Every structure is written in C-alpha cells, then in structure tokens.
mmCIF file of C-alpha atoms in Angstrom:
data_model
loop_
_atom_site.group_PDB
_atom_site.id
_atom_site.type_symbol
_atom_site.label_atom_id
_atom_site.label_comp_id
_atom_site.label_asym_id
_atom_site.label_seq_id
_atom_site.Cartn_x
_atom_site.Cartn_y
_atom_site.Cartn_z
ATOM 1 C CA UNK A 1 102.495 97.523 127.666
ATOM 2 C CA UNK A 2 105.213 99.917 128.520
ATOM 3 C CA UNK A 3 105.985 97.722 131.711
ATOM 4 C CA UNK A 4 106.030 94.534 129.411
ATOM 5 C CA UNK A 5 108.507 95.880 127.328
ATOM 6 C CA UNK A 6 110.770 97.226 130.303
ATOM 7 C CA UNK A 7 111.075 93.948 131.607
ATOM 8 C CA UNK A 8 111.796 92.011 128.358
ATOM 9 C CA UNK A 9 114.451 94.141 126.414
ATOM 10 C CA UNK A 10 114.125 91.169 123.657
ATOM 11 C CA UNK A 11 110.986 91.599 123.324
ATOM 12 C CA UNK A 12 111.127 95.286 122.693
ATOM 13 C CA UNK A 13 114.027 94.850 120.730
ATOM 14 C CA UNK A 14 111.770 92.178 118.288
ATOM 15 C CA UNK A 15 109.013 94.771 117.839
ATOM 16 C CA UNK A 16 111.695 97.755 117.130
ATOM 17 C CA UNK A 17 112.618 95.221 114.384
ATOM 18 C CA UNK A 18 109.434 94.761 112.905
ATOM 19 C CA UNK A 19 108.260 97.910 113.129
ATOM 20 C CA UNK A 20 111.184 99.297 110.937
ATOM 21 C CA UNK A 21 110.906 95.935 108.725
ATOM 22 C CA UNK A 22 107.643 97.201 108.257
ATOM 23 C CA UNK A 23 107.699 100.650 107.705
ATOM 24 C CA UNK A 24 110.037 100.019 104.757
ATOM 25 C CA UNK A 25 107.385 98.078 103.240
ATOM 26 C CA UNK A 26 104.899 100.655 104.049
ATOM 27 C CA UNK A 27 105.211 102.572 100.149
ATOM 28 C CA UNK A 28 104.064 101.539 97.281
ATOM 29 C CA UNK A 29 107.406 102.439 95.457
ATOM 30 C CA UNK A 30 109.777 100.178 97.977
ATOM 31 C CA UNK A 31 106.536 97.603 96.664
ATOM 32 C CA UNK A 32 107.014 98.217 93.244
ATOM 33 C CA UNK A 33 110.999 98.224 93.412
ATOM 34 C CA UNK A 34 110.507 94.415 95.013
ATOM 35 C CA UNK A 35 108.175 93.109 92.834
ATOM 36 C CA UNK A 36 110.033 93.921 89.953
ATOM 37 C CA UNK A 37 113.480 92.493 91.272
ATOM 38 C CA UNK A 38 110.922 89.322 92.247
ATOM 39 C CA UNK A 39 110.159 89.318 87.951
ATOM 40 C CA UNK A 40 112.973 90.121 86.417
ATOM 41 C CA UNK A 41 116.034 88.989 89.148
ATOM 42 C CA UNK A 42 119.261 91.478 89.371
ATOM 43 C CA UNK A 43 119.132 94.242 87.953
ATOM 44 C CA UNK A 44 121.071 97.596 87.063
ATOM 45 C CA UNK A 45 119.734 100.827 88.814
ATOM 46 C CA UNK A 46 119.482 102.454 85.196
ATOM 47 C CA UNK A 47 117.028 99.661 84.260
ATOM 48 C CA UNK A 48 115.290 100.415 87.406
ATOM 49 C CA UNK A 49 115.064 104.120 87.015
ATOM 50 C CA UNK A 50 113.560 103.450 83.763
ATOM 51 C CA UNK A 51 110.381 100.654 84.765
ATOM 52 C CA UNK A 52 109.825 102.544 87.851
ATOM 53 C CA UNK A 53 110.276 106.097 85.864
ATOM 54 C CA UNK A 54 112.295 107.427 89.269
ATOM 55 C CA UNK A 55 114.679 109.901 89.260
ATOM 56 C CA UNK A 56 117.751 108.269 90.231
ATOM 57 C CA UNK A 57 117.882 109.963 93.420
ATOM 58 C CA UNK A 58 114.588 109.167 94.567
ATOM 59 C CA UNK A 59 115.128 105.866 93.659
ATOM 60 C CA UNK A 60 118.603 105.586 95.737
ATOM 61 C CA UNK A 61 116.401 106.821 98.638
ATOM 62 C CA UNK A 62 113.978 103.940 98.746
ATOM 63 C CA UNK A 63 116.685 101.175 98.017
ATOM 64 C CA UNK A 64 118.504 102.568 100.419
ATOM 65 C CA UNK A 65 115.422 101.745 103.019
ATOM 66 C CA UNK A 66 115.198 98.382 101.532
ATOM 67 C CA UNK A 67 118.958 97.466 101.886
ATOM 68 C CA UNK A 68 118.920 98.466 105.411
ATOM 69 C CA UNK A 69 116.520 96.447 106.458
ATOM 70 C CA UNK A 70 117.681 93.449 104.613
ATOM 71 C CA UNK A 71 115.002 93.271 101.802
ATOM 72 C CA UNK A 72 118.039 93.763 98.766
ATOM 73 C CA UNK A 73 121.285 92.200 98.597
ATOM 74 C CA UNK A 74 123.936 95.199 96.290
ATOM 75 C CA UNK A 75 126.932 94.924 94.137
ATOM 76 C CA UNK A 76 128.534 96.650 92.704
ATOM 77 C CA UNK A 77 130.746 96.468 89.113
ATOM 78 C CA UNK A 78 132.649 99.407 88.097
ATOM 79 C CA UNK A 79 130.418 101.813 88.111
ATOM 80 C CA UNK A 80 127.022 100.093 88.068
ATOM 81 C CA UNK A 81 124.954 99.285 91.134
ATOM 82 C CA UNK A 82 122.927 95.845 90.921
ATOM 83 C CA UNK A 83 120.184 94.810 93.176
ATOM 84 C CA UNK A 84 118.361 91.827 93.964
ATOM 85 C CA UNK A 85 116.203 90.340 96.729
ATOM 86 C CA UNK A 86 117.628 88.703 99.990
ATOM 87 C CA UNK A 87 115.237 85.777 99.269
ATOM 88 C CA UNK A 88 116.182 84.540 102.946
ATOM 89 C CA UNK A 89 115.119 88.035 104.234
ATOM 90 C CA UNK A 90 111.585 88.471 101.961
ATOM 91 C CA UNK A 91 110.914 84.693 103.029
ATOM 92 C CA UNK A 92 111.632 85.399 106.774
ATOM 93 C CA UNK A 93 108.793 88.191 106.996
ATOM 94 C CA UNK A 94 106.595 86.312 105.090
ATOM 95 C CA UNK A 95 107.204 83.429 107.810
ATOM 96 C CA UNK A 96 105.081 82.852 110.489
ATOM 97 C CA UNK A 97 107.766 84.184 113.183
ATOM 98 C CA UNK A 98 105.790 87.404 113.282
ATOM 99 C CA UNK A 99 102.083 85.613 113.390
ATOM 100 C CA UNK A 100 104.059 83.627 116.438
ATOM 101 C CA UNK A 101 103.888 86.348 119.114
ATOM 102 C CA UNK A 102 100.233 86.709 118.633
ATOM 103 C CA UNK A 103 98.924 83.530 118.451
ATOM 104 C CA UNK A 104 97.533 82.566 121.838
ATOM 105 C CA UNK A 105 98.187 79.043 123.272
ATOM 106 C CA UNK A 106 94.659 76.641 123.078
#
C-alpha cells in the first residue's frame, strides 16, 4: 500500500481527506451538533449550548472540528456566533465519490 500511495500523491492526498472528514464525524457530540442544525437550521451557539447541555467551550471545540472540515458554514453578528450545515459538504460525503474508489470494475 505504502508503494501505491508513493506513486499517486492524489491518491494519498484523497484518503488524508477522508480520513480527517471522517474522524470529525467519529463522536457522537459532532453527531448530535449536526443533526440538530439538520432540525432546526441556523442557530445561535447559546441555543446550542443549551439542547446539547455543553459547556460553551467544549462545544467551541467540536464546531471547531466540524468547520474545518467543511461540515458548518459560521457567521457571525455582533457578538453572536451562528452555525449551519454546508449542505453541499454533508451531501458530498454522503455521495458515492467515496464508495467510487472501492468499487471494482465488472
């Protein structure tokens, strides 16, 4: 494998990707923080702190993880933070891109 990946930088380069998309998705908090942006859209990271019951600096930690990886779109008003999915980024993984590089040729 190691050879593989030596000759084919993009290929390495696609697994380094998925394997940090996929480590961020790898807790059931970074779960629960998606699925409730999925039910209830943007929201506030006080209304977050509260439905997840987080401290907000635990909760800054795993949407931090999420951002970077492209899973949450932020903006900010004043002095509020507001989060929502990257729909184009939760709709990519859940693609079949990924099942792609497995599935052998018939």
């Amino acid at each position: 494998m190691k050879q593989i990946m030596n000759q084919n930088p993009t290929l390495e380069n696609t697994f380094e990707y998925y394997q940090q998309t996929f480590k961020a998705l790898a807790d059931k908090r970074r779960l629960h923080i998606m699925y409730e942006l999925t039910q209830n859209g943007r929201m506030c990271v006080c209304d977050l702190t509260e439905k997840l019951d987080l401290p907000q600096s635990k909760l800054s930690y795993h949407l931090k993880i999420l951002l970077e990886t492209g899973f949450l779109k932020k903006e900010t008003e004043g002095t509020w933070s507001y989060y929502e999915l990257d729909t184009k980024q939760v709709n990519h993984i859940l693609s079949e891109e990924l099942c792609c590089l497995f599935r052998l040729s018939e």
